[in-house]
PDB file of C-alpha atoms in Angstrom:
ATOM      1  CA  MET A   6      -9.225  99.368 125.003  1.00  0.00           C
ATOM      2  CA  THR A   7      -5.562 100.252 125.374  1.00  0.00           C
ATOM      3  CA  LEU A   8      -2.159  98.767 126.071  1.00  0.00           C
ATOM      4  CA  ARG A   9       0.948 100.327 127.546  1.00  0.00           C
ATOM      5  CA  PRO A  10       4.572  99.164 127.439  1.00  0.00           C
ATOM      6  CA  VAL A  11       5.629  98.185 130.959  1.00  0.00           C
ATOM      7  CA  LEU A  12       8.766  96.009 130.646  1.00  0.00           C
ATOM      8  CA  VAL A  13      11.902  95.850 128.566  1.00  0.00           C
ATOM      9  CA  ASN A  14      12.402  92.090 128.657  1.00  0.00           C
ATOM     10  CA  ILE A  15      16.037  90.944 128.328  1.00  0.00           C
ATOM     11  CA  LYS A  16      17.025  87.295 127.954  1.00  0.00           C
ATOM     12  CA  ALA A  17      20.237  86.219 129.745  1.00  0.00           C
ATOM     13  CA  LEU A  18      22.160  83.127 130.777  1.00  0.00           C
ATOM     14  CA  ASP A  19      22.648  84.690 134.216  1.00  0.00           C
ATOM     15  CA  ASP A  20      19.633  86.844 135.001  1.00  0.00           C
ATOM     16  CA  SER A  21      20.966  87.814 138.418  1.00  0.00           C
ATOM     17  CA  ALA A  22      24.292  89.175 137.130  1.00  0.00           C
ATOM     18  CA  VAL A  23      22.741  91.001 134.187  1.00  0.00           C
ATOM     19  CA  GLY A  24      19.987  92.338 136.443  1.00  0.00           C
ATOM     20  CA  ARG A  25      22.539  93.724 138.900  1.00  0.00           C
ATOM     21  CA  PHE A  26      24.378  95.413 136.043  1.00  0.00           C
ATOM     22  CA  TRP A  27      21.251  97.154 134.804  1.00  0.00           C
ATOM     23  CA  ALA A  28      20.210  98.178 138.296  1.00  0.00           C
ATOM     24  CA  GLU A  29      23.570  99.876 138.820  1.00  0.00           C
ATOM     25  CA  ALA A  30      23.510 101.349 135.323  1.00  0.00           C
ATOM     26  CA  LEU A  31      20.074 102.910 135.747  1.00  0.00           C
ATOM     27  CA  GLY A  32      20.209 103.726 139.458  1.00  0.00           C
ATOM     28  CA  TRP A  33      17.248 101.435 140.103  1.00  0.00           C
ATOM     29  CA  VAL A  34      16.645  98.540 142.518  1.00  0.00           C
ATOM     30  CA  VAL A  35      16.623  94.778 142.020  1.00  0.00           C
ATOM     31  CA  SER A  36      13.873  92.418 143.053  1.00  0.00           C
ATOM     32  CA  SER A  37      13.590  88.715 142.251  1.00  0.00           C
ATOM     33  CA  GLY A  38      10.042  87.408 142.226  1.00  0.00           C
ATOM     34  CA  GLU A  39      10.978  83.853 141.282  1.00  0.00           C
ATOM     35  CA  PRO A  40      14.051  81.839 140.259  1.00  0.00           C
ATOM     36  CA  GLY A  41      15.250  82.801 136.812  1.00  0.00           C
ATOM     37  CA  ALA A  42      13.650  86.251 136.795  1.00  0.00           C
ATOM     38  CA  THR A  43      15.249  89.460 138.037  1.00  0.00           C
ATOM     39  CA  ALA A  44      13.220  92.658 137.976  1.00  0.00           C
ATOM     40  CA  VAL A  45      14.979  96.027 137.812  1.00  0.00           C
ATOM     41  CA  LYS A  46      12.792  99.025 138.515  1.00  0.00           C
ATOM     42  CA  PRO A  47      12.678 102.529 139.980  1.00  0.00           C
ATOM     43  CA  VAL A  48      11.655 102.814 143.606  1.00  0.00           C
ATOM     44  CA  GLY A  49       7.862 102.963 143.765  1.00  0.00           C
ATOM     45  CA  PHE A  50       7.299 101.618 140.245  1.00  0.00           C
ATOM     46  CA  ASP A  51       3.836 100.068 139.830  1.00  0.00           C
ATOM     47  CA  TRP A  52       3.681  97.722 136.858  1.00  0.00           C
ATOM     48  CA  LEU A  53      -0.128  97.797 136.949  1.00  0.00           C
ATOM     49  CA  ASP A  54      -0.111 101.567 136.436  1.00  0.00           C
ATOM     50  CA  PRO A  55       3.224 102.155 134.737  1.00  0.00           C
ATOM     51  CA  VAL A  56       4.818 105.512 134.163  1.00  0.00           C
ATOM     52  CA  GLY A  57       7.680 104.669 131.837  1.00  0.00           C
ATOM     53  CA  VAL A  58       9.088 101.145 131.741  1.00  0.00           C
ATOM     54  CA  CYS A  59      11.182  98.913 133.968  1.00  0.00           C
ATOM     55  CA  VAL A  60      13.534  96.047 133.028  1.00  0.00           C
ATOM     56  CA  ASP A  61      12.898  92.337 133.478  1.00  0.00           C
ATOM     57  CA  VAL A  62      15.831  89.953 132.981  1.00  0.00           C
ATOM     58  CA  ILE A  63      14.758  86.377 132.270  1.00  0.00           C
ATOM     59  CA  ALA A  64      17.097  83.379 132.385  1.00  0.00           C
ATOM     60  CA  VAL A  65      17.300  81.222 129.268  1.00  0.00           C
ATOM     61  CA  PRO A  66      19.640  78.302 128.498  1.00  0.00           C
ATOM     62  CA  GLU A  67      20.555  79.472 125.001  1.00  0.00           C
ATOM     63  CA  PRO A  68      23.508  81.858 124.576  1.00  0.00           C
ATOM     64  CA  ARG A  69      23.189  84.880 122.341  1.00  0.00           C
ATOM     65  CA  THR A  70      23.894  84.095 118.681  1.00  0.00           C
ATOM     66  CA  ALA A  71      22.815  87.236 116.801  1.00  0.00           C
ATOM     67  CA  THR A  72      25.503  89.543 115.438  1.00  0.00           C
ATOM     68  CA  LYS A  73      23.410  92.474 116.693  1.00  0.00           C
ATOM     69  CA  ASN A  74      20.170  92.624 118.656  1.00  0.00           C
ATOM     70  CA  ARG A  75      17.227  94.105 116.783  1.00  0.00           C
ATOM     71  CA  ALA A  76      16.084  95.986 119.900  1.00  0.00           C
ATOM     72  CA  HIS A  77      18.099  97.935 122.454  1.00  0.00           C
ATOM     73  CA  VAL A  78      17.857 100.793 124.918  1.00  0.00           C
ATOM     74  CA  ASP A  79      19.571 104.169 124.762  1.00  0.00           C
ATOM     75  CA  LEU A  80      20.528 105.985 127.949  1.00  0.00           C
ATOM     76  CA  ALA A  81      20.070 109.724 128.452  1.00  0.00           C
ATOM     77  CA  THR A  82      22.698 112.158 129.718  1.00  0.00           C
ATOM     78  CA  THR A  83      22.471 115.790 130.765  1.00  0.00           C
ATOM     79  CA  SER A  84      25.921 117.079 129.776  1.00  0.00           C
ATOM     80  CA  ALA A  85      29.156 116.045 128.097  1.00  0.00           C
ATOM     81  CA  ALA A  86      30.674 115.508 131.528  1.00  0.00           C
ATOM     82  CA  HIS A  87      27.740 113.325 132.573  1.00  0.00           C
ATOM     83  CA  GLN A  88      28.089 111.256 129.387  1.00  0.00           C
ATOM     84  CA  ALA A  89      31.805 110.698 129.991  1.00  0.00           C
ATOM     85  CA  GLU A  90      31.246 109.836 133.663  1.00  0.00           C
ATOM     86  CA  LEU A  91      28.423 107.424 132.832  1.00  0.00           C
ATOM     87  CA  VAL A  92      30.454 105.624 130.161  1.00  0.00           C
ATOM     88  CA  ALA A  93      33.368 105.239 132.576  1.00  0.00           C
ATOM     89  CA  ARG A  94      31.101 103.953 135.335  1.00  0.00           C
ATOM     90  CA  LEU A  95      29.400 101.466 133.030  1.00  0.00           C
ATOM     91  CA  LYS A  96      32.745 100.095 131.880  1.00  0.00           C
ATOM     92  CA  ALA A  97      33.742  99.643 135.516  1.00  0.00           C
ATOM     93  CA  LEU A  98      30.507  97.668 136.011  1.00  0.00           C
ATOM     94  CA  GLY A  99      31.388  95.305 133.178  1.00  0.00           C
ATOM     95  CA  ALA A 100      30.201  97.012 129.983  1.00  0.00           C
ATOM     96  CA  THR A 101      32.469  96.767 126.942  1.00  0.00           C
ATOM     97  CA  PRO A 102      32.742  98.906 123.790  1.00  0.00           C
ATOM     98  CA  ALA A 103      30.707  97.599 120.856  1.00  0.00           C
ATOM     99  CA  ASP A 104      31.104  98.180 117.130  1.00  0.00           C
ATOM    100  CA  VAL A 105      27.814  97.896 115.239  1.00  0.00           C
ATOM    101  CA  GLY A 106      29.090  99.907 112.290  1.00  0.00           C
ATOM    102  CA  GLN A 107      28.209 103.229 113.883  1.00  0.00           C
ATOM    103  CA  GLY A 108      31.330 105.031 112.672  1.00  0.00           C
ATOM    104  CA  ASP A 109      32.169 108.470 114.088  1.00  0.00           C
ATOM    105  CA  VAL A 110      29.107 109.418 116.139  1.00  0.00           C
ATOM    106  CA  PRO A 111      28.588 111.561 119.267  1.00  0.00           C
ATOM    107  CA  TRP A 112      27.074 108.705 121.256  1.00  0.00           C
ATOM    108  CA  THR A 113      28.894 105.723 122.737  1.00  0.00           C
ATOM    109  CA  VAL A 114      27.899 102.146 121.920  1.00  0.00           C
ATOM    110  CA  LEU A 115      28.467  99.574 124.658  1.00  0.00           C
ATOM    111  CA  SER A 116      27.440  96.010 125.458  1.00  0.00           C
ATOM    112  CA  ASP A 117      26.217  94.693 128.789  1.00  0.00           C
ATOM    113  CA  PRO A 118      28.012  91.695 130.381  1.00  0.00           C
ATOM    114  CA  GLU A 119      26.228  89.255 128.030  1.00  0.00           C
ATOM    115  CA  GLY A 120      26.748  91.279 124.855  1.00  0.00           C
ATOM    116  CA  ASN A 121      23.441  93.125 124.587  1.00  0.00           C
ATOM    117  CA  GLU A 122      24.146  96.440 122.888  1.00  0.00           C
ATOM    118  CA  PHE A 123      23.005  99.787 124.230  1.00  0.00           C
ATOM    119  CA  CYS A 124      23.948 103.414 123.650  1.00  0.00           C
ATOM    120  CA  VAL A 125      24.906 106.252 125.954  1.00  0.00           C
ATOM    121  CA  LEU A 126      23.612 109.315 124.129  1.00  0.00           C
ATOM    122  CA  GLU A 127      25.160 112.737 124.045  1.00  0.00           C
ATOM    123  CA  PRO A 128      22.949 115.378 125.742  1.00  0.00           C
ATOM    124  CA  ARG A 129      19.769 115.940 123.725  1.00  0.00           C
ATOM    125  CA  GLU A 130      16.985 118.320 124.634  1.00  0.00           C
ATOM    126  CA  THR A 131      14.398 115.789 123.414  1.00  0.00           C
ATOM    127  CA  TYR A 132      15.345 113.357 126.172  1.00  0.00           C
ATOM    128  CA  ARG A 133      15.808 115.784 129.055  1.00  0.00           C
ATOM    129  CA  ASP A 134      12.776 114.447 130.966  1.00  0.00           C
ATOM    130  CA  THR A 135      12.688 110.748 130.076  1.00  0.00           C
ATOM    131  CA  GLY A 136      14.570 109.366 133.056  1.00  0.00           C
ATOM    132  CA  PRO A 137      17.663 107.186 132.571  1.00  0.00           C
ATOM    133  CA  ILE A 138      16.212 105.293 129.595  1.00  0.00           C
ATOM    134  CA  ALA A 139      15.832 107.812 126.794  1.00  0.00           C
ATOM    135  CA  ARG A 140      14.345 105.437 124.260  1.00  0.00           C
ATOM    136  CA  VAL A 141      13.756 101.840 123.277  1.00  0.00           C
ATOM    137  CA  VAL A 142      15.008 101.404 119.711  1.00  0.00           C
ATOM    138  CA  VAL A 143      13.832  98.663 117.350  1.00  0.00           C
ATOM    139  CA  ASP A 144      15.370  97.902 113.945  1.00  0.00           C
ATOM    140  CA  CYS A 145      12.818  97.363 111.187  1.00  0.00           C
ATOM    141  CA  ALA A 146      12.429  97.209 107.427  1.00  0.00           C
ATOM    142  CA  ASP A 147       9.498  99.648 107.159  1.00  0.00           C
ATOM    143  CA  PRO A 148       9.066 102.338 109.825  1.00  0.00           C
ATOM    144  CA  ARG A 149       5.816 103.535 108.266  1.00  0.00           C
ATOM    145  CA  ALA A 150       4.279 100.069 108.578  1.00  0.00           C
ATOM    146  CA  MET A 151       5.513  99.814 112.159  1.00  0.00           C
ATOM    147  CA  ALA A 152       3.997 103.221 112.882  1.00  0.00           C
ATOM    148  CA  ARG A 153       0.617 102.056 111.597  1.00  0.00           C
ATOM    149  CA  PHE A 154       0.630  98.911 113.726  1.00  0.00           C
ATOM    150  CA  TRP A 155       2.077 100.283 116.958  1.00  0.00           C
ATOM    151  CA  ASP A 156       0.094 103.521 116.849  1.00  0.00           C
ATOM    152  CA  GLU A 157      -3.074 101.399 116.855  1.00  0.00           C
ATOM    153  CA  ALA A 158      -1.683  98.831 119.304  1.00  0.00           C
ATOM    154  CA  LEU A 159      -0.717 101.265 122.080  1.00  0.00           C
ATOM    155  CA  ASP A 160      -2.254 104.216 123.838  1.00  0.00           C
ATOM    156  CA  TRP A 161       1.013 106.038 123.108  1.00  0.00           C
ATOM    157  CA  ARG A 162       1.021 108.954 120.679  1.00  0.00           C
ATOM    158  CA  LEU A 163       2.780 108.915 117.312  1.00  0.00           C
ATOM    159  CA  GLN A 164       5.298 111.771 117.398  1.00  0.00           C
ATOM    160  CA  GLU A 165       6.993 111.418 114.012  1.00  0.00           C
ATOM    161  CA  VAL A 166       7.011 109.105 111.024  1.00  0.00           C
ATOM    162  CA  THR A 167       9.271 109.138 107.956  1.00  0.00           C
ATOM    163  CA  ASP A 168      10.682 106.514 105.610  1.00  0.00           C
ATOM    164  CA  ASP A 169      13.574 106.063 108.040  1.00  0.00           C
ATOM    165  CA  GLN A 170      12.062 106.487 111.495  1.00  0.00           C
ATOM    166  CA  ALA A 171       8.852 106.205 113.509  1.00  0.00           C
ATOM    167  CA  VAL A 172       8.668 107.676 117.023  1.00  0.00           C
ATOM    168  CA  LEU A 173       6.026 107.110 119.723  1.00  0.00           C
ATOM    169  CA  ARG A 174       5.739 108.260 123.329  1.00  0.00           C
ATOM    170  CA  SER A 175       3.215 108.078 126.137  1.00  0.00           C
ATOM    171  CA  ALA A 176       0.349 110.485 125.606  1.00  0.00           C
ATOM    172  CA  LYS A 177       1.144 111.764 129.115  1.00  0.00           C
ATOM    173  CA  GLY A 178       4.548 112.980 127.906  1.00  0.00           C
ATOM    174  CA  VAL A 179       6.499 110.902 130.430  1.00  0.00           C
ATOM    175  CA  GLY A 180       9.058 108.131 130.258  1.00  0.00           C
ATOM    176  CA  PRO A 181      11.089 106.921 127.284  1.00  0.00           C
ATOM    177  CA  TYR A 182      10.330 107.072 123.588  1.00  0.00           C
ATOM    178  CA  LEU A 183       9.745 104.029 121.391  1.00  0.00           C
ATOM    179  CA  GLU A 184      11.568 104.425 118.085  1.00  0.00           C
ATOM    180  CA  PHE A 185      11.593 102.205 114.993  1.00  0.00           C
ATOM    181  CA  LEU A 186      14.623 102.758 112.763  1.00  0.00           C
ATOM    182  CA  ARG A 187      15.035 101.483 109.221  1.00  0.00           C
ATOM    183  CA  SER A 188      17.663  98.755 108.993  1.00  0.00           C
ATOM    184  CA  PRO A 189      18.762  96.579 106.057  1.00  0.00           C
ATOM    185  CA  VAL A 190      19.370  93.611 108.382  1.00  0.00           C
ATOM    186  CA  GLY A 191      16.437  91.239 108.695  1.00  0.00           C
ATOM    187  CA  LYS A 192      15.546  88.880 111.510  1.00  0.00           C
ATOM    188  CA  THR A 193      17.524  85.629 111.663  1.00  0.00           C
ATOM    189  CA  VAL A 194      17.077  84.451 115.285  1.00  0.00           C
ATOM    190  CA  PRO A 195      14.582  85.132 118.109  1.00  0.00           C
ATOM    191  CA  ASP A 196      14.893  88.586 119.626  1.00  0.00           C
ATOM    192  CA  ARG A 197      16.966  88.779 122.802  1.00  0.00           C
ATOM    193  CA  VAL A 198      15.232  91.997 123.879  1.00  0.00           C
ATOM    194  CA  HIS A 199      11.522  92.741 123.560  1.00  0.00           C
ATOM    195  CA  LEU A 200       8.678  94.744 125.082  1.00  0.00           C
ATOM    196  CA  ASP A 201       5.953  93.484 127.387  1.00  0.00           C
ATOM    197  CA  LEU A 202       2.602  95.296 127.398  1.00  0.00           C
ATOM    198  CA  VAL A 203      -0.103  95.579 130.035  1.00  0.00           C
ATOM    199  CA  PRO A 204      -3.807  96.334 129.472  1.00  0.00           C
ATOM    200  CA  ASP A 205      -5.407  99.268 131.232  1.00  0.00           C
ATOM    201  CA  PRO A 206      -7.581  98.554 134.302  1.00  0.00           C
ATOM    202  CA  GLY A 207     -10.877  97.036 133.264  1.00  0.00           C
ATOM    203  CA  ASP A 208      -9.616  95.949 129.840  1.00  0.00           C
ATOM    204  CA  ASP A 209      -9.736  92.265 128.983  1.00  0.00           C
ATOM    205  CA  LYS A 210      -6.434  90.695 127.934  1.00  0.00           C
ATOM    206  CA  GLU A 211      -7.972  88.260 125.479  1.00  0.00           C
ATOM    207  CA  ALA A 212      -9.956  91.043 123.854  1.00  0.00           C
ATOM    208  CA  GLU A 213      -6.746  93.042 123.516  1.00  0.00           C
ATOM    209  CA  VAL A 214      -4.981  90.045 121.973  1.00  0.00           C
ATOM    210  CA  ALA A 215      -7.830  89.647 119.476  1.00  0.00           C
ATOM    211  CA  ARG A 216      -7.586  93.344 118.617  1.00  0.00           C
ATOM    212  CA  LEU A 217      -3.819  93.043 118.033  1.00  0.00           C
ATOM    213  CA  ARG A 218      -4.319  90.015 115.796  1.00  0.00           C
ATOM    214  CA  ALA A 219      -6.830  91.965 113.745  1.00  0.00           C
ATOM    215  CA  LEU A 220      -4.146  94.649 113.336  1.00  0.00           C
ATOM    216  CA  GLY A 221      -1.658  92.111 111.980  1.00  0.00           C
ATOM    217  CA  ALA A 222      -0.045  90.468 115.025  1.00  0.00           C
ATOM    218  CA  ALA A 223       0.344  86.681 115.142  1.00  0.00           C
ATOM    219  CA  TYR A 224       0.631  84.148 117.926  1.00  0.00           C
ATOM    220  CA  LEU A 225       4.131  83.005 118.886  1.00  0.00           C
ATOM    221  CA  ASP A 226       5.007  79.646 120.424  1.00  0.00           C
ATOM    222  CA  VAL A 227       8.402  79.675 122.138  1.00  0.00           C
ATOM    223  CA  GLY A 228       7.600  76.708 124.328  1.00  0.00           C
ATOM    224  CA  GLN A 229       6.070  78.926 127.010  1.00  0.00           C
ATOM    225  CA  GLY A 230       3.375  76.379 127.876  1.00  0.00           C
ATOM    226  CA  ASP A 231       0.443  77.389 130.063  1.00  0.00           C
ATOM    227  CA  VAL A 232       1.344  80.920 131.216  1.00  0.00           C
ATOM    228  CA  PRO A 233      -0.778  83.947 132.119  1.00  0.00           C
ATOM    229  CA  TRP A 234       0.725  86.093 129.365  1.00  0.00           C
ATOM    230  CA  THR A 235       0.321  85.829 125.590  1.00  0.00           C
ATOM    231  CA  CYS A 236       3.308  85.832 123.228  1.00  0.00           C
ATOM    232  CA  LEU A 237       2.838  87.574 119.882  1.00  0.00           C
ATOM    233  CA  VAL A 238       4.843  88.979 116.996  1.00  0.00           C
ATOM    234  CA  ASP A 239       4.153  92.230 115.171  1.00  0.00           C
ATOM    235  CA  PRO A 240       3.872  92.318 111.340  1.00  0.00           C
ATOM    236  CA  GLU A 241       7.689  92.276 110.985  1.00  0.00           C
ATOM    237  CA  GLY A 242       8.194  89.440 113.466  1.00  0.00           C
ATOM    238  CA  HIS A 243       9.278  91.421 116.532  1.00  0.00           C
ATOM    239  CA  GLU A 244       8.299  89.437 119.608  1.00  0.00           C
ATOM    240  CA  PHE A 245       6.269  91.017 122.399  1.00  0.00           C
ATOM    241  CA  CYS A 246       4.019  89.802 125.212  1.00  0.00           C
ATOM    242  CA  VAL A 247       0.663  90.933 126.579  1.00  0.00           C
ATOM    243  CA  LEU A 248       0.592  90.471 130.341  1.00  0.00           C
ATOM    244  CA  ALA A 249      -2.454  89.550 132.396  1.00  0.00           C
ATOM    245  CA  ARG A 250      -3.539  91.798 135.223  1.00  0.00           C
ATOM    246  CA  PRO A 251      -4.083  89.909 138.525  1.00  0.00           C
TER     247      PRO A 251
END
């Protein structure tokens, strides 16, 4: 029984515009399966057998209210010149500089057209083979507790855990990292960015949901109604969904 991250789910007032931005930013393609949902994925991506993650932008009526999202993506670069070129290109696409209290750091913090923060990292050997998304970063109060939950929840492998950071990655050594970073800022509003998970072939979604609840997850009602996925929160209240395989 295993689960894998498959989607970085981003809420937006205009899913089409934000989806186009992320497609251009990542060099991926856009597909819209239904009104209000814009998928952004690499060519050939199979969400039922994911290698890495894609992006799903979902329309919501509520504007962003958080001072800073608790989850964001960081983009990889291969050289200082690549980092500078990528930052310039993203600004031309509509990204704007963002100040989240980062101070003087070698990476660049930007926001997408609806204010969702992300980082363009300086070249790092760790992320040389991740693809355009180097990592999905989640703020938390206790990285060790997050490591215990998410290491059991996913088939990904725990790479590192300290008082300040927990790092996981696919056991196959492909795609982005999932990193939990200690933050003094607690949750005040629903997350604007979260992960969606998919069971492995042959695994039962409801059995996986029961397993997650036994690990400390709880059901979440956001008014989703009768849908084929299940909304949950982890022990610190980070939202995520378990998708059903067709």
